[in-house]
PDB file of C-alpha atoms in Angstrom:
ATOM      1  CA  UNK A 725      67.738  29.517 -15.933  1.00  0.00           C
ATOM      2  CA  UNK A 726      67.947  26.330 -13.840  1.00  0.00           C
ATOM      3  CA  UNK A 727      71.319  24.874 -12.955  1.00  0.00           C
ATOM      4  CA  UNK A 728      71.857  21.757 -15.119  1.00  0.00           C
ATOM      5  CA  UNK A 729      73.632  19.937 -12.294  1.00  0.00           C
ATOM      6  CA  UNK A 730      70.631  20.330 -10.100  1.00  0.00           C
ATOM      7  CA  UNK A 731      68.080  19.275 -12.826  1.00  0.00           C
ATOM      8  CA  UNK A 732      66.712  15.849 -13.682  1.00  0.00           C
ATOM      9  CA  UNK A 733      64.579  14.886 -16.586  1.00  0.00           C
ATOM     10  CA  UNK A 734      62.651  11.753 -17.365  1.00  0.00           C
ATOM     11  CA  UNK A 735      61.948   9.363 -20.183  1.00  0.00           C
ATOM     12  CA  UNK A 736      60.020   6.159 -20.275  1.00  0.00           C
ATOM     13  CA  UNK A 737      57.313   4.166 -22.097  1.00  0.00           C
ATOM     14  CA  UNK A 738      53.715   4.825 -22.763  1.00  0.00           C
ATOM     15  CA  UNK A 739      51.054   2.317 -21.631  1.00  0.00           C
ATOM     16  CA  UNK A 740      50.995   0.468 -24.896  1.00  0.00           C
ATOM     17  CA  UNK A 741      54.637  -0.613 -24.325  1.00  0.00           C
ATOM     18  CA  UNK A 742      54.197  -1.510 -20.633  1.00  0.00           C
ATOM     19  CA  UNK A 743      53.381  -5.157 -19.881  1.00  0.00           C
ATOM     20  CA  UNK A 744      50.389  -4.227 -17.734  1.00  0.00           C
ATOM     21  CA  UNK A 745      49.033  -1.665 -20.287  1.00  0.00           C
ATOM     22  CA  UNK A 746      46.843   0.929 -18.520  1.00  0.00           C
ATOM     23  CA  UNK A 747      46.223  -1.191 -15.405  1.00  0.00           C
ATOM     24  CA  UNK A 748      48.108   0.875 -12.834  1.00  0.00           C
ATOM     25  CA  UNK A 749      46.762  -1.430 -10.018  1.00  0.00           C
ATOM     26  CA  UNK A 750      48.835  -4.256 -11.432  1.00  0.00           C
ATOM     27  CA  UNK A 751      51.480  -5.232  -8.864  1.00  0.00           C
ATOM     28  CA  UNK A 752      54.267  -4.756 -11.399  1.00  0.00           C
ATOM     29  CA  UNK A 753      53.240  -1.234 -12.091  1.00  0.00           C
ATOM     30  CA  UNK A 754      52.945  -0.570  -8.266  1.00  0.00           C
ATOM     31  CA  UNK A 755      56.448  -1.737  -7.863  1.00  0.00           C
ATOM     32  CA  UNK A 756      57.640   0.429 -10.807  1.00  0.00           C
ATOM     33  CA  UNK A 757      56.024   3.459  -9.311  1.00  0.00           C
ATOM     34  CA  UNK A 758      57.707   2.753  -5.915  1.00  0.00           C
ATOM     35  CA  UNK A 759      61.050   2.480  -7.736  1.00  0.00           C
ATOM     36  CA  UNK A 760      60.431   5.780  -9.514  1.00  0.00           C
ATOM     37  CA  UNK A 761      59.620   7.477  -6.236  1.00  0.00           C
ATOM     38  CA  UNK A 762      62.831   6.040  -4.791  1.00  0.00           C
ATOM     39  CA  UNK A 763      64.852   7.277  -7.855  1.00  0.00           C
ATOM     40  CA  UNK A 764      63.374  10.737  -7.398  1.00  0.00           C
ATOM     41  CA  UNK A 765      64.182  10.779  -3.749  1.00  0.00           C
ATOM     42  CA  UNK A 766      67.778   9.511  -4.495  1.00  0.00           C
ATOM     43  CA  UNK A 767      68.088  12.377  -7.038  1.00  0.00           C
ATOM     44  CA  UNK A 768      66.927  14.887  -4.391  1.00  0.00           C
ATOM     45  CA  UNK A 769      69.406  13.463  -1.891  1.00  0.00           C
ATOM     46  CA  UNK A 770      72.147  13.934  -4.553  1.00  0.00           C
ATOM     47  CA  UNK A 771      71.280  17.548  -4.856  1.00  0.00           C
ATOM     48  CA  UNK A 772      68.598  17.672  -7.648  1.00  0.00           C
ATOM     49  CA  UNK A 773      66.099  20.283  -7.078  1.00  0.00           C
ATOM     50  CA  UNK A 774      64.451  20.780 -10.436  1.00  0.00           C
ATOM     51  CA  UNK A 775      62.605  18.031 -12.344  1.00  0.00           C
ATOM     52  CA  UNK A 776      61.401  18.118 -15.990  1.00  0.00           C
ATOM     53  CA  UNK A 777      58.754  15.764 -17.334  1.00  0.00           C
ATOM     54  CA  UNK A 778      57.780  15.456 -20.901  1.00  0.00           C
ATOM     55  CA  UNK A 779      54.061  14.862 -19.840  1.00  0.00           C
ATOM     56  CA  UNK A 780      53.452  11.794 -22.040  1.00  0.00           C
ATOM     57  CA  UNK A 781      51.047   9.109 -20.911  1.00  0.00           C
ATOM     58  CA  UNK A 782      52.482   6.318 -18.775  1.00  0.00           C
ATOM     59  CA  UNK A 783      55.965   6.777 -17.223  1.00  0.00           C
ATOM     60  CA  UNK A 784      56.228  10.598 -17.695  1.00  0.00           C
ATOM     61  CA  UNK A 785      53.032  11.048 -15.653  1.00  0.00           C
ATOM     62  CA  UNK A 786      54.166   8.433 -13.100  1.00  0.00           C
ATOM     63  CA  UNK A 787      57.446  10.505 -12.693  1.00  0.00           C
ATOM     64  CA  UNK A 788      55.639  13.808 -12.453  1.00  0.00           C
ATOM     65  CA  UNK A 789      53.390  12.475  -9.733  1.00  0.00           C
ATOM     66  CA  UNK A 790      56.411  11.055  -7.805  1.00  0.00           C
ATOM     67  CA  UNK A 791      57.934  14.538  -7.915  1.00  0.00           C
ATOM     68  CA  UNK A 792      54.710  16.168  -6.712  1.00  0.00           C
ATOM     69  CA  UNK A 793      54.489  13.637  -3.859  1.00  0.00           C
ATOM     70  CA  UNK A 794      58.064  14.368  -2.690  1.00  0.00           C
ATOM     71  CA  UNK A 795      57.413  18.108  -3.005  1.00  0.00           C
ATOM     72  CA  UNK A 796      54.864  17.744  -0.176  1.00  0.00           C
ATOM     73  CA  UNK A 797      57.782  17.203   2.204  1.00  0.00           C
ATOM     74  CA  UNK A 798      60.582  18.956   0.442  1.00  0.00           C
ATOM     75  CA  UNK A 799      59.462  22.466  -0.470  1.00  0.00           C
ATOM     76  CA  UNK A 800      62.477  23.394  -2.463  1.00  0.00           C
ATOM     77  CA  UNK A 801      61.605  20.967  -5.347  1.00  0.00           C
ATOM     78  CA  UNK A 802      60.387  22.406  -8.553  1.00  0.00           C
ATOM     79  CA  UNK A 803      58.512  20.578 -11.393  1.00  0.00           C
ATOM     80  CA  UNK A 804      58.612  21.700 -14.982  1.00  0.00           C
ATOM     81  CA  UNK A 805      56.153  20.273 -17.518  1.00  0.00           C
ATOM     82  CA  UNK A 806      57.754  20.308 -20.998  1.00  0.00           C
ATOM     83  CA  UNK A 807      54.867  19.980 -23.493  1.00  0.00           C
ATOM     84  CA  UNK A 808      55.849  19.166 -27.050  1.00  0.00           C
ATOM     85  CA  UNK A 809      52.673  20.952 -28.456  1.00  0.00           C
ATOM     86  CA  UNK A 810      49.438  22.506 -27.370  1.00  0.00           C
ATOM     87  CA  UNK A 811      47.370  19.467 -28.523  1.00  0.00           C
ATOM     88  CA  UNK A 812      49.422  16.855 -26.743  1.00  0.00           C
ATOM     89  CA  UNK A 813      46.571  15.418 -24.694  1.00  0.00           C
ATOM     90  CA  UNK A 814      43.658  16.297 -26.928  1.00  0.00           C
ATOM     91  CA  UNK A 815      42.971  12.652 -28.160  1.00  0.00           C
ATOM     92  CA  UNK A 816      43.585  10.961 -24.706  1.00  0.00           C
ATOM     93  CA  UNK A 817      40.846   9.382 -22.679  1.00  0.00           C
ATOM     94  CA  UNK A 818      38.973  11.817 -20.461  1.00  0.00           C
ATOM     95  CA  UNK A 819      40.520  10.579 -17.203  1.00  0.00           C
ATOM     96  CA  UNK A 820      44.021  10.842 -18.600  1.00  0.00           C
ATOM     97  CA  UNK A 821      43.322  14.439 -19.752  1.00  0.00           C
ATOM     98  CA  UNK A 822      42.115  15.252 -16.307  1.00  0.00           C
ATOM     99  CA  UNK A 823      45.299  13.702 -14.774  1.00  0.00           C
ATOM    100  CA  UNK A 824      47.386  15.730 -17.254  1.00  0.00           C
ATOM    101  CA  UNK A 825      45.571  18.931 -16.401  1.00  0.00           C
ATOM    102  CA  UNK A 826      45.920  18.318 -12.728  1.00  0.00           C
ATOM    103  CA  UNK A 827      49.768  17.870 -13.039  1.00  0.00           C
ATOM    104  CA  UNK A 828      49.934  21.116 -15.129  1.00  0.00           C
ATOM    105  CA  UNK A 829      47.990  22.999 -12.479  1.00  0.00           C
ATOM    106  CA  UNK A 830      50.456  21.766  -9.704  1.00  0.00           C
ATOM    107  CA  UNK A 831      53.713  22.316 -11.714  1.00  0.00           C
ATOM    108  CA  UNK A 832      56.046  25.319 -11.056  1.00  0.00           C
ATOM    109  CA  UNK A 833      56.932  25.908 -14.733  1.00  0.00           C
ATOM    110  CA  UNK A 834      55.237  25.037 -17.962  1.00  0.00           C
ATOM    111  CA  UNK A 835      57.234  25.076 -21.138  1.00  0.00           C
ATOM    112  CA  UNK A 836      55.527  24.739 -24.594  1.00  0.00           C
ATOM    113  CA  UNK A 837      58.211  23.598 -27.011  1.00  0.00           C
ATOM    114  CA  UNK A 838      56.191  24.651 -30.059  1.00  0.00           C
ATOM    115  CA  UNK A 839      52.550  25.539 -30.691  1.00  0.00           C
ATOM    116  CA  UNK A 840      51.378  22.952 -33.245  1.00  0.00           C
ATOM    117  CA  UNK A 841      52.121  19.262 -33.755  1.00  0.00           C
ATOM    118  CA  UNK A 842      54.598  18.054 -36.288  1.00  0.00           C
ATOM    119  CA  UNK A 843      56.459  14.681 -36.534  1.00  0.00           C
ATOM    120  CA  UNK A 844      59.480  16.180 -34.779  1.00  0.00           C
ATOM    121  CA  UNK A 845      57.845  17.925 -31.794  1.00  0.00           C
ATOM    122  CA  UNK A 846      58.388  14.974 -29.424  1.00  0.00           C
ATOM    123  CA  UNK A 847      62.035  14.764 -30.422  1.00  0.00           C
ATOM    124  CA  UNK A 848      62.405  18.642 -29.820  1.00  0.00           C
ATOM    125  CA  UNK A 849      60.756  18.227 -26.398  1.00  0.00           C
ATOM    126  CA  UNK A 850      63.112  15.403 -25.459  1.00  0.00           C
ATOM    127  CA  UNK A 851      66.219  17.381 -26.566  1.00  0.00           C
ATOM    128  CA  UNK A 852      64.857  20.403 -24.646  1.00  0.00           C
ATOM    129  CA  UNK A 853      64.782  18.358 -21.462  1.00  0.00           C
ATOM    130  CA  UNK A 854      68.155  16.644 -21.861  1.00  0.00           C
ATOM    131  CA  UNK A 855      69.948  19.895 -22.891  1.00  0.00           C
ATOM    132  CA  UNK A 856      68.828  21.426 -19.573  1.00  0.00           C
ATOM    133  CA  UNK A 857      69.598  18.510 -17.302  1.00  0.00           C
ATOM    134  CA  UNK A 858      72.519  16.871 -15.552  1.00  0.00           C
ATOM    135  CA  UNK A 859      70.661  13.644 -14.739  1.00  0.00           C
ATOM    136  CA  UNK A 860      68.161  11.380 -16.468  1.00  0.00           C
ATOM    137  CA  UNK A 861      65.905   8.845 -14.962  1.00  0.00           C
ATOM    138  CA  UNK A 862      64.672   6.346 -17.640  1.00  0.00           C
ATOM    139  CA  UNK A 863      62.187   3.603 -17.481  1.00  0.00           C
ATOM    140  CA  UNK A 864      63.459   1.470 -20.402  1.00  0.00           C
ATOM    141  CA  UNK A 865      62.701  -2.013 -21.877  1.00  0.00           C
ATOM    142  CA  UNK A 866      65.878  -2.385 -23.867  1.00  0.00           C
ATOM    143  CA  UNK A 867      64.223  -1.965 -27.187  1.00  0.00           C
ATOM    144  CA  UNK A 868      66.727  -0.349 -29.678  1.00  0.00           C
ATOM    145  CA  UNK A 869      64.086   1.961 -31.163  1.00  0.00           C
ATOM    146  CA  UNK A 870      61.555   4.527 -30.133  1.00  0.00           C
ATOM    147  CA  UNK A 871      61.575   7.844 -28.257  1.00  0.00           C
ATOM    148  CA  UNK A 872      62.718   6.349 -24.957  1.00  0.00           C
ATOM    149  CA  UNK A 873      65.706   4.743 -26.696  1.00  0.00           C
ATOM    150  CA  UNK A 874      66.503   7.972 -28.600  1.00  0.00           C
ATOM    151  CA  UNK A 875      66.248  10.095 -25.535  1.00  0.00           C
ATOM    152  CA  UNK A 876      68.457   7.791 -23.468  1.00  0.00           C
ATOM    153  CA  UNK A 877      71.055   7.620 -26.247  1.00  0.00           C
ATOM    154  CA  UNK A 878      71.082  11.370 -26.561  1.00  0.00           C
ATOM    155  CA  UNK A 879      71.437  11.790 -22.767  1.00  0.00           C
ATOM    156  CA  UNK A 880      74.320   9.442 -22.749  1.00  0.00           C
ATOM    157  CA  UNK A 881      76.065  11.279 -25.648  1.00  0.00           C
ATOM    158  CA  UNK A 882      75.580  14.540 -23.719  1.00  0.00           C
ATOM    159  CA  UNK A 883      77.264  13.013 -20.642  1.00  0.00           C
ATOM    160  CA  UNK A 884      74.151  12.943 -18.312  1.00  0.00           C
ATOM    161  CA  UNK A 885      74.189  10.892 -15.196  1.00  0.00           C
ATOM    162  CA  UNK A 886      71.722   8.230 -16.242  1.00  0.00           C
ATOM    163  CA  UNK A 887      69.655   6.045 -13.973  1.00  0.00           C
ATOM    164  CA  UNK A 888      67.875   3.312 -15.787  1.00  0.00           C
ATOM    165  CA  UNK A 889      64.972   1.447 -14.255  1.00  0.00           C
ATOM    166  CA  UNK A 890      65.004  -1.731 -16.373  1.00  0.00           C
ATOM    167  CA  UNK A 891      61.389  -2.593 -17.232  1.00  0.00           C
ATOM    168  CA  UNK A 892      62.351  -6.330 -17.178  1.00  0.00           C
ATOM    169  CA  UNK A 893      62.900  -6.027 -13.445  1.00  0.00           C
ATOM    170  CA  UNK A 894      59.283  -5.296 -13.002  1.00  0.00           C
ATOM    171  CA  UNK A 895      57.915  -8.095 -15.172  1.00  0.00           C
ATOM    172  CA  UNK A 896      58.673 -10.977 -12.798  1.00  0.00           C
TER     173      UNK A 896
END
């Protein structure tokens, strides 16, 4: 079992809620990824050694990739991929499925929250991550609904150290 105080999880929006959509070459996305990398490095400096991603498209994958990049120089970092169900990526575009698979192959731990999809599996995955973490890094637009909002609210209720990257800051 990982030490909660040395564990950080992530939440953030999928491409359909990002102003640049799937265009990761957009300068706003590039800046967001740089800020995620800095937030991951700051967490590491603060003593975080274990990171948990929920493996959703968009920000979850950006965060996982930032952890994997930092792990190249900081060997004591571990990445856990918390999958909500076995079919999570089945309907994704081929390039995103390949990206997902590549991250899974590089992670230290893979957790399958439940075998088959149901309407609560994402919520269970999010609670799994928060319940095992002392810190949350969130990419959040401020919208008072959706999975990112619910995860952030749950993390705050549980007393996690929350670091919010305000999506509006990347839309200038």
